[in-house]
Short mmCIF file of C-alpha atoms and ligand atoms in Angstrom, two decimals:
data_model
loop_
_atom_site.label_atom_id
_atom_site.label_comp_id
_atom_site.label_asym_id
_atom_site.label_seq_id
_atom_site.Cartn_x
_atom_site.Cartn_y
_atom_site.Cartn_z
CA UNK A 1 35.85 131.35 42.96
CA UNK A 2 36.88 130.08 46.38
CA UNK A 3 34.57 127.58 48.01
CA UNK A 4 34.10 126.55 51.63
CA UNK A 5 34.59 123.02 50.25
CA UNK A 6 38.19 123.70 49.09
CA UNK A 7 40.58 121.38 50.91
CA UNK A 8 37.74 119.97 53.06
CA UNK A 9 37.37 116.44 51.75
CA UNK A 10 34.85 115.21 54.31
CA UNK A 11 32.53 118.18 53.82
CA UNK A 12 32.94 117.95 50.03
CA UNK A 13 32.03 114.25 50.11
CA UNK A 14 28.75 115.12 51.89
CA UNK A 15 27.87 117.85 49.39
CA UNK A 16 28.86 115.64 46.42
CA UNK A 17 26.43 113.00 47.72
CA UNK A 18 23.65 115.61 47.91
CA UNK A 19 24.39 116.66 44.32
CA UNK A 20 24.39 113.01 43.18
CA UNK A 21 21.00 112.38 44.81
CA UNK A 22 19.59 115.63 43.39
CA UNK A 23 20.54 114.33 39.93
CA UNK A 24 18.74 111.04 40.59
CA UNK A 25 15.60 112.88 41.76
CA UNK A 26 15.57 114.88 38.53
CA UNK A 27 16.24 111.95 36.18
CA UNK A 28 13.53 109.90 37.90
CA UNK A 29 11.02 112.65 37.13
CA UNK A 30 10.40 113.27 40.82
CA UNK A 31 11.70 116.86 40.89
CA UNK A 32 9.82 119.10 38.49
CA UNK A 33 10.83 122.77 38.62
CA UNK A 34 11.85 123.52 42.24
CA UNK A 35 10.08 120.44 43.64
CA UNK A 36 11.57 118.71 46.65
CA UNK A 37 14.09 119.56 49.30
CA UNK A 38 17.24 118.17 50.84
CA UNK A 39 18.81 119.19 54.14
CA UNK A 40 21.82 117.52 55.75
CA UNK A 41 23.26 118.05 59.22
CA UNK A 42 26.97 118.50 58.37
CA UNK A 43 28.09 119.58 61.86
CA UNK A 44 30.38 116.53 62.24
CA UNK A 45 32.51 117.64 59.27
CA UNK A 46 32.76 121.32 60.23
CA UNK A 47 36.21 122.44 61.42
CA UNK A 48 37.28 125.30 63.72
CA UNK A 49 38.10 127.58 60.79
CA UNK A 50 34.51 127.36 59.57
CA UNK A 51 33.26 127.93 63.11
CA UNK A 52 35.26 131.20 63.15
CA UNK A 53 34.18 132.23 59.64
CA UNK A 54 32.13 135.43 59.43
CA UNK A 55 28.63 135.00 58.08
CA UNK A 56 27.78 136.17 54.56
CA UNK A 57 24.19 137.02 55.51
CA UNK A 58 22.43 138.83 58.32
CA UNK A 59 20.75 136.58 60.90
CA UNK A 60 17.42 135.26 59.60
CA UNK A 61 14.59 134.07 61.83
CA UNK A 62 13.77 130.37 61.46
CA UNK A 63 10.27 131.00 62.79
CA UNK A 64 10.57 128.39 65.52
CA UNK A 65 12.97 127.87 68.42
CA UNK A 66 14.88 124.61 68.14
CA UNK A 67 16.91 124.20 71.34
CA UNK A 68 19.00 121.23 70.20
CA UNK A 69 20.32 122.96 67.07
CA UNK A 70 22.51 125.57 68.78
CA UNK A 71 25.78 125.89 66.81
CA UNK A 72 24.81 123.17 64.34
CA UNK A 73 25.54 123.43 60.62
CA UNK A 74 23.29 122.34 57.75
CA UNK A 75 23.52 122.16 54.00
CA UNK A 76 20.13 123.25 52.62
CA UNK A 77 18.75 123.41 49.11
CA UNK A 78 17.96 127.02 48.20
CA UNK A 79 14.40 128.27 47.97
CA UNK A 80 13.01 128.13 44.43
CA UNK A 81 16.14 126.33 43.20
CA UNK A 82 15.93 123.36 40.87
CA UNK A 83 17.24 119.90 41.80
CA UNK A 84 18.63 119.57 38.28
CA UNK A 85 20.71 122.73 38.79
CA UNK A 86 21.75 121.67 42.29
CA UNK A 87 23.02 118.39 40.81
CA UNK A 88 25.63 120.31 38.79
CA UNK A 89 26.27 123.24 41.13
CA UNK A 90 25.35 122.38 44.71
CA UNK A 91 26.98 125.46 46.25
CA UNK A 92 25.20 127.83 43.87
CA UNK A 93 21.78 126.29 44.47
CA UNK A 94 22.09 125.63 48.16
CA UNK A 95 24.12 126.90 51.08
CA UNK A 96 25.68 125.98 54.40
CA UNK A 97 24.01 127.64 57.37
CA UNK A 98 24.94 127.99 61.04
CA UNK A 99 22.27 128.02 63.75
CA UNK A 100 22.86 130.90 66.16
CA UNK A 101 23.05 130.64 69.95
CA UNK A 102 19.44 131.81 70.38
CA UNK A 103 18.35 128.63 68.53
CA UNK A 104 15.83 130.63 66.52
CA UNK A 105 17.99 132.35 63.87
CA UNK A 106 20.45 131.14 61.26
CA UNK A 107 23.11 132.80 59.15
CA UNK A 108 24.65 131.68 55.87
CA UNK A 109 28.36 130.85 55.94
CA UNK A 110 28.99 129.71 52.36
CA UNK A 111 29.40 129.79 49.48
CA UNK A 112 26.84 132.36 48.34
CA UNK A 113 23.89 134.06 50.04
CA UNK A 114 21.40 131.48 48.71
CA UNK A 115 18.33 131.61 50.96
CA UNK A 116 17.38 128.11 52.17
CA UNK A 117 14.19 126.29 51.21
CA UNK A 118 10.81 127.61 52.35
CA UNK A 119 10.46 124.24 54.09
CA UNK A 120 13.43 125.06 56.34
CA UNK A 121 11.39 125.33 59.59
CA UNK A 122 9.91 121.86 59.05
CA UNK A 123 13.21 120.27 57.97
CA UNK A 124 15.06 121.82 60.92
CA UNK A 125 12.27 120.75 63.29
CA UNK A 126 12.81 117.19 62.09
CA UNK A 127 16.59 117.48 62.67
CA UNK A 128 15.91 118.87 66.16
CA UNK A 129 13.61 115.88 66.80
CA UNK A 130 16.23 113.40 65.51
CA UNK A 131 18.96 114.83 67.77
CA UNK A 132 16.57 114.75 70.76
CA UNK A 133 15.90 111.10 70.09
CA UNK A 134 19.63 110.33 70.06
CA UNK A 135 19.39 109.29 66.41
CA UNK A 136 22.50 109.23 64.19
CA UNK A 137 20.37 110.24 61.18
CA UNK A 138 21.76 113.30 59.42
CA UNK A 139 19.77 113.67 56.21
CA UNK A 140 16.23 114.50 55.18
CA UNK A 141 14.91 114.26 51.62
CA UNK A 142 11.52 115.43 50.34
CA UNK A 143 10.58 114.55 46.77
CA UNK A 144 7.58 113.88 44.47
CA UNK A 145 7.76 110.21 43.28
CA UNK A 146 5.06 109.86 40.61
CA UNK A 147 3.92 106.30 41.25
CA UNK A 148 3.81 106.61 45.06
CA UNK A 149 1.87 109.89 44.85
CA UNK A 150 -0.55 108.26 42.39
CA UNK A 151 -1.23 105.49 44.91
CA UNK A 152 -1.91 108.10 47.62
CA UNK A 153 -4.92 109.28 45.59
CA UNK A 154 -6.72 106.05 46.52
CA UNK A 155 -8.12 106.22 50.09
CA UNK A 156 -7.88 102.44 50.49
CA UNK A 157 -4.07 102.73 50.48
CA UNK A 158 -4.05 105.39 53.20
CA UNK A 159 -5.15 103.23 56.10
CA UNK A 160 -2.31 102.42 58.50
CA UNK A 161 0.25 100.04 56.96
CA UNK A 162 -1.97 98.95 54.04
CA UNK A 163 0.43 100.50 51.53
CA UNK A 164 3.52 99.28 53.43
CA UNK A 165 2.26 95.68 53.27
CA UNK A 166 1.35 95.93 49.60
CA UNK A 167 4.72 97.46 48.65
CA UNK A 168 6.67 94.97 50.79
CA UNK A 169 4.88 92.10 49.04
CA UNK A 170 5.91 93.19 45.53
CA UNK A 171 9.59 92.15 45.84
CA UNK A 172 11.56 90.80 48.84
CA UNK A 173 14.10 93.65 48.84
CA UNK A 174 11.50 96.24 49.84
CA UNK A 175 10.95 94.83 53.31
CA UNK A 176 14.68 94.09 53.66
CA UNK A 177 15.76 97.64 52.85
CA UNK A 178 12.75 99.58 54.05
CA UNK A 179 11.76 97.43 57.04
CA UNK A 180 9.79 100.14 58.83
CA UNK A 181 7.53 100.72 55.84
CA UNK A 182 5.77 103.89 54.81
CA UNK A 183 3.98 106.15 57.30
CA UNK A 184 0.97 108.11 56.06
CA UNK A 185 0.26 111.78 56.69
CA UNK A 186 -3.13 112.98 55.39
CA UNK A 187 -3.15 115.92 52.99
CA UNK A 188 -2.02 119.17 54.64
CA UNK A 189 -0.93 122.52 53.26
CA UNK A 190 2.70 122.38 52.00
CA UNK A 191 5.17 124.23 54.27
CA UNK A 192 2.63 124.35 57.13
CA UNK A 193 3.51 123.83 60.79
CA UNK A 194 0.74 121.19 60.89
CA UNK A 195 2.48 119.19 58.15
CA UNK A 196 5.81 119.41 59.99
CA UNK A 197 4.21 118.29 63.28
CA UNK A 198 2.37 115.41 61.62
CA UNK A 199 5.61 114.31 59.91
CA UNK A 200 7.48 114.26 63.21
CA UNK A 201 4.63 112.29 64.80
CA UNK A 202 4.87 109.71 61.99
CA UNK A 203 8.67 109.49 62.31
CA UNK A 204 8.13 108.99 66.04
CA UNK A 205 5.90 106.01 65.27
CA UNK A 206 9.13 104.54 63.91
CA UNK A 207 8.79 105.22 60.19
CA UNK A 208 11.81 106.44 58.19
CA UNK A 209 9.73 107.35 55.15
CA UNK A 210 6.45 109.22 55.32
CA UNK A 211 3.93 109.69 52.52
CA UNK A 212 2.38 113.13 52.31
CA UNK A 213 -1.00 112.35 50.72
CA UNK A 214 -1.32 113.73 47.15
CA UNK A 215 2.03 115.55 47.51
CA UNK A 216 5.14 113.41 47.96
CA UNK A 217 7.34 111.60 50.42
CA UNK A 218 9.65 112.72 53.20
CA UNK A 219 12.49 110.41 54.24
CA UNK A 220 15.19 110.56 56.89
CA UNK A 221 18.35 108.48 57.02
CA UNK A 222 21.93 108.28 58.29
CA UNK A 223 22.99 110.02 55.07
CA UNK A 224 21.37 111.41 51.95
CA UNK A 225 22.08 108.31 49.85
CA UNK A 226 20.36 105.98 52.33
CA UNK A 227 17.34 108.28 52.58
CA UNK A 228 17.15 108.23 48.77
CA UNK A 229 17.58 104.43 48.63
CA UNK A 230 14.53 103.88 50.82
CA UNK A 231 12.34 106.08 48.62
CA UNK A 232 13.76 104.39 45.51
CA UNK A 233 13.03 100.91 46.90
CA UNK A 234 9.42 101.80 47.76
CA UNK A 235 9.00 103.43 44.37
CA UNK A 236 10.30 100.28 42.64
CA UNK A 237 7.55 98.28 44.35
CA UNK A 238 4.93 100.84 43.35
CA UNK A 239 6.10 100.56 39.72
CA UNK A 240 5.85 96.76 39.82
CA UNK A 241 2.28 97.12 41.15
CA UNK A 242 1.43 99.70 38.48
CA UNK A 243 2.96 97.63 35.67
CA UNK A 244 1.04 94.52 36.72
CA UNK A 245 -2.17 96.57 36.80
CA UNK A 246 -1.41 98.00 33.37
CA UNK A 247 -0.92 94.41 32.09
CA UNK A 248 -4.52 93.85 33.14
CA UNK A 249 -4.22 92.07 36.50
CA UNK A 250 -3.84 92.93 40.20
CA UNK A 251 -0.56 91.35 41.35
CA UNK A 252 -0.88 88.64 44.02
CA UNK A 253 2.11 89.86 46.00
CA UNK A 254 4.22 87.56 48.17
CA UNK A 255 2.07 85.52 50.56
CA UNK A 256 1.90 86.23 54.32
CA UNK A 257 3.90 83.04 54.83
CA UNK A 258 6.62 84.22 52.42
CA UNK A 259 6.70 87.61 54.19
CA UNK A 260 7.03 85.93 57.61
CA UNK A 261 9.84 83.73 56.30
CA UNK A 262 11.65 86.83 54.98
CA UNK A 263 11.28 88.74 58.26
CA UNK A 264 12.52 85.77 60.30
CA UNK A 265 15.47 85.04 57.98
CA UNK A 266 16.69 88.62 57.96
CA UNK A 267 15.68 89.56 61.52
CA UNK A 268 13.39 92.37 60.38
CA UNK A 269 11.07 94.32 62.67
CA UNK A 270 7.22 94.11 62.60
O1 2HA B 1 10.04 123.15 48.11
O2 2HA B 1 8.42 120.37 47.10
O3 2HA B 1 6.71 120.86 49.06
C1 2HA B 1 9.48 122.41 47.13
C2 2HA B 1 8.47 121.45 47.62
C3 2HA B 1 7.58 121.84 48.71
ZN1 ZN B 2 6.83 119.03 47.76
#
């Protein structure tokens, strides 16, 4: 079967990276059934032939008007599709969509009429926000990391930056590679407009990764691999914390002085 990716190396590289990350999410146990979502703004690697390509679906309402997305293209995981299937067959478990000129409808351009994730309005709202901010971030990843979600069941970790500081202090790399820490969004109904708005508010407070209490995390990054890396780094710290606790002690964590030394040496914010 012909694919929109045929002969398009830059676009294929983007989709291959999505498939690679989807495989990691599954093997880490963070993507049960259809859990999680990935959307990537691929507009930069779309050529004129794709722009002229007829759609393979009728226009579908996004449900919100997103003025900065006119004519933009996104790869989106399909609704009810499994990450583990997407890892092997990204164009059968996700699709490339084009946002129409009215900024409130999309159509599917390839490869198959796979309807995008039910979280599309919130993911696209985040992309609209990122473009408005002048950000070069292109990817958003939502997943269900076991150890981070477990920590979100303890209210003491949900106060502003308490969890960020604890996770940073578990291993120096966490602050180095996730210097903005972990924003917290209190529990809200999945797929709701409220959850999308609260996520954008947290991103606007300068977080790249946001914890959705008792649900999962949402990360944005320049590309899908970097968004994944931040979640992976935070998760590593959570596992170190959990393993110390399961050995029968609460880990000390790096001292404030050691954290300050790290931040100064590597020019980190906060
Ligand atoms: O779409 O994880 O929160 C699958 C989800 C929704
Ligand atoms: Zn979820």
